[in-house]
Coordinates of C-alpha atoms and ligand atoms in Angstrom, one line a residue:
M227 CA 126.6 83.2 157.1
N228 CA 129.5 80.9 156.7
Q229 CA 132.4 83.3 156.8
S230 CA 132.0 86.6 158.4
P231 CA 134.1 89.4 156.9
S232 CA 135.1 90.4 160.4
Q233 CA 137.1 87.2 160.7
T234 CA 140.8 87.9 160.7
I235 CA 142.5 87.7 157.3
E236 CA 146.0 86.4 157.8
T237 CA 147.5 85.6 154.4
L238 CA 147.9 87.6 151.2
G239 CA 146.2 84.8 149.3
E240 CA 143.2 84.9 151.6
F241 CA 142.9 88.7 151.2
L242 CA 143.2 88.6 147.5
A243 CA 140.6 85.9 147.2
H244 CA 138.1 88.1 149.1
A245 CA 139.1 91.3 147.3
L246 CA 138.6 89.5 143.9
E247 CA 135.1 88.4 144.8
L248 CA 134.2 91.8 146.3
E249 CA 135.3 93.7 143.1
H250 CA 133.7 91.2 140.7
E251 CA 130.4 91.4 142.6
S252 CA 130.6 95.2 142.6
A253 CA 131.3 95.4 138.9
E254 CA 128.4 93.1 138.1
R255 CA 125.9 95.0 140.3
Y256 CA 127.0 98.4 138.9
R257 CA 126.3 97.1 135.4
E258 CA 122.8 96.0 136.5
L259 CA 122.1 99.3 138.1
A260 CA 123.4 101.1 135.0
D261 CA 120.9 99.1 132.9
S262 CA 118.2 100.0 135.4
M263 CA 119.0 103.7 135.1
E264 CA 118.8 103.5 131.3
V265 CA 115.3 102.0 131.7
H266 CA 114.6 105.1 133.8
H267 CA 115.9 107.4 131.1
N268 CA 118.7 108.6 133.3
P269 CA 121.7 108.2 131.0
E270 CA 124.0 110.4 133.1
T271 CA 123.6 108.2 136.2
A272 CA 123.9 105.1 134.0
E273 CA 127.2 106.5 132.7
L274 CA 128.5 107.1 136.2
L275 CA 127.6 103.6 137.3
R276 CA 129.3 102.1 134.2
K277 CA 132.4 104.0 135.1
L278 CA 132.2 102.6 138.6
A279 CA 131.7 99.1 137.1
E280 CA 134.9 99.7 135.0
V281 CA 136.8 100.8 138.1
S282 CA 135.8 97.6 139.9
E283 CA 136.6 95.5 136.9
D284 CA 140.1 97.1 136.6
R285 CA 140.6 96.6 140.3
A286 CA 139.6 92.9 140.0
A287 CA 142.1 92.6 137.1
E288 CA 144.9 94.2 139.2
V289 CA 144.1 91.9 142.1
G290 CA 144.1 89.0 139.7
Q291 CA 147.6 90.0 138.6
R292 CA 148.9 90.3 142.1
A293 CA 147.5 86.9 142.9
E294 CA 149.6 85.3 140.2
G295 CA 152.0 82.9 141.9
V296 CA 150.3 83.6 145.3
Q297 CA 148.8 80.6 146.9
M298 CA 145.1 81.3 147.1
P299 CA 143.2 79.2 149.5
E300 CA 140.0 77.5 148.6
I301 CA 137.7 79.6 150.7
P302 CA 134.0 78.7 150.9
P303 CA 131.8 81.1 148.9
W304 CA 132.1 84.4 150.7
D305 CA 129.0 86.2 151.8
F306 CA 129.8 89.4 150.1
K307 CA 126.5 90.0 148.3
W308 CA 125.2 93.5 147.8
N309 CA 122.3 94.1 150.1
C310 CA 119.7 96.8 150.7
P311 CA 120.3 99.6 153.2
G312 CA 118.7 98.7 156.5
S313 CA 118.2 95.1 155.7
P314 CA 121.4 93.2 156.0
E315 CA 119.8 89.8 155.2
S316 CA 118.0 90.6 152.1
A317 CA 119.7 90.8 148.8
C318 CA 117.5 93.3 146.9
M319 CA 119.5 92.9 143.8
E320 CA 117.8 89.5 143.0
G321 CA 115.5 89.3 140.1
D322 CA 113.9 92.3 138.6
I323 CA 113.6 94.4 141.7
S324 CA 116.4 96.6 140.5
Y325 CA 114.3 97.8 137.6
L326 CA 111.8 99.3 139.9
M327 CA 114.3 101.5 141.6
N328 CA 114.6 105.2 141.1
T329 CA 117.8 107.2 140.9
R330 CA 117.9 108.1 144.6
Q331 CA 117.4 104.5 145.7
T332 CA 120.0 103.3 143.2
L333 CA 122.6 105.7 144.5
E334 CA 121.7 104.8 148.1
L335 CA 122.2 101.2 147.4
A336 CA 125.5 101.8 145.7
L337 CA 126.7 104.0 148.6
H338 CA 125.6 101.5 151.2
N339 CA 127.6 98.7 149.5
E340 CA 130.6 100.9 148.8
T341 CA 130.6 101.6 152.5
R342 CA 130.5 97.9 153.4
G343 CA 133.4 97.3 151.0
R344 CA 135.3 100.2 152.5
D345 CA 134.6 98.9 156.1
F346 CA 135.8 95.5 155.0
Y347 CA 139.1 96.8 153.7
A348 CA 139.6 99.1 156.6
Q349 CA 138.9 96.3 159.1
V350 CA 141.5 94.1 157.4
A351 CA 143.9 97.0 157.3
A352 CA 143.5 97.4 161.0
S353 CA 143.5 93.8 162.1
S354 CA 145.6 91.6 159.8
P355 CA 148.8 90.3 161.3
N356 CA 150.3 90.4 157.9
Q357 CA 152.0 93.7 157.0
D358 CA 151.6 93.3 153.2
V359 CA 147.9 92.6 153.6
R360 CA 147.5 95.6 155.9
R361 CA 149.2 97.9 153.4
L362 CA 147.2 96.7 150.4
A363 CA 144.0 96.8 152.3
A364 CA 144.6 100.3 153.5
D365 CA 145.1 101.4 149.8
M366 CA 141.9 99.8 148.8
A367 CA 140.0 101.3 151.7
E368 CA 141.1 104.7 150.6
E369 CA 140.0 104.1 147.1
E370 CA 136.6 103.0 148.3
T371 CA 136.3 106.2 150.3
E372 CA 136.8 108.1 147.0
H373 CA 134.0 106.1 145.4
M374 CA 131.8 106.9 148.4
D375 CA 132.5 110.7 148.0
L376 CA 131.8 110.4 144.3
L377 CA 128.4 108.8 144.9
R378 CA 127.5 111.3 147.6
R379 CA 128.3 114.2 145.3
W380 CA 126.3 112.6 142.6
A381 CA 123.3 112.0 144.9
E382 CA 123.4 115.7 145.9
H383 CA 123.7 116.8 142.3
T384 CA 120.7 114.6 141.2
S385 CA 118.5 115.5 144.2
H386 CA 118.5 119.1 142.9
Q387 CA 116.9 117.8 139.8
N388 CA 114.4 115.5 141.5
S389 CA 111.8 118.2 141.6
T390 CA 111.6 118.2 137.9
P391 CA 109.7 115.4 136.4
Q392 CA 111.5 112.9 134.1
E393 CA 109.6 114.0 131.1
D394 CA 111.0 117.5 131.3
L395 CA 112.7 117.6 128.0
D396 CA 113.7 121.2 128.2
P397 CA 115.5 121.6 131.5
P398 CA 116.5 125.1 132.6
N399 CA 120.1 126.0 132.0
M400 CA 122.1 125.2 135.1
P401 CA 124.4 128.1 136.1
E402 CA 127.7 126.4 136.9
Ligands
ZN507 ZN1 134.4 101.0 145.0

């Protein structure tokens, strides 16, 4: 690891450069996971993941706008790559592995990485000596927390359906 996210972020430019990479990476992974869910004939979860991809993409665009006119440092490629729960060193998103994942694993992976993103923003919000950076990072941490809640609720929702096999084309009416 060349640059640990726990390193203090001092300037707005430095923070924006990290946020930009984090949001782009997230958007890309959500799109891959959405594709994977389509392969698994789970269009509802695919749709949720596409929404999250859009949110990350919008966020990246906002960050990009904010970065206009701000001096962004040339930072070495940051190590924010999505990884698997329980294995910090292995990027399980490489290659075709994502196509073998079921809905539960997909949501677990997404939640794991949202949590890492939230922790990154929260840590910056708590430790940066720069007030603008702290404020912005706190906002972003809060938004990540909302994404985590959304994924948790969705995981709960889908776990109720896990007992029914995928080829169940006539699901019982859900009283809601
Ligand atoms: Zn998020």
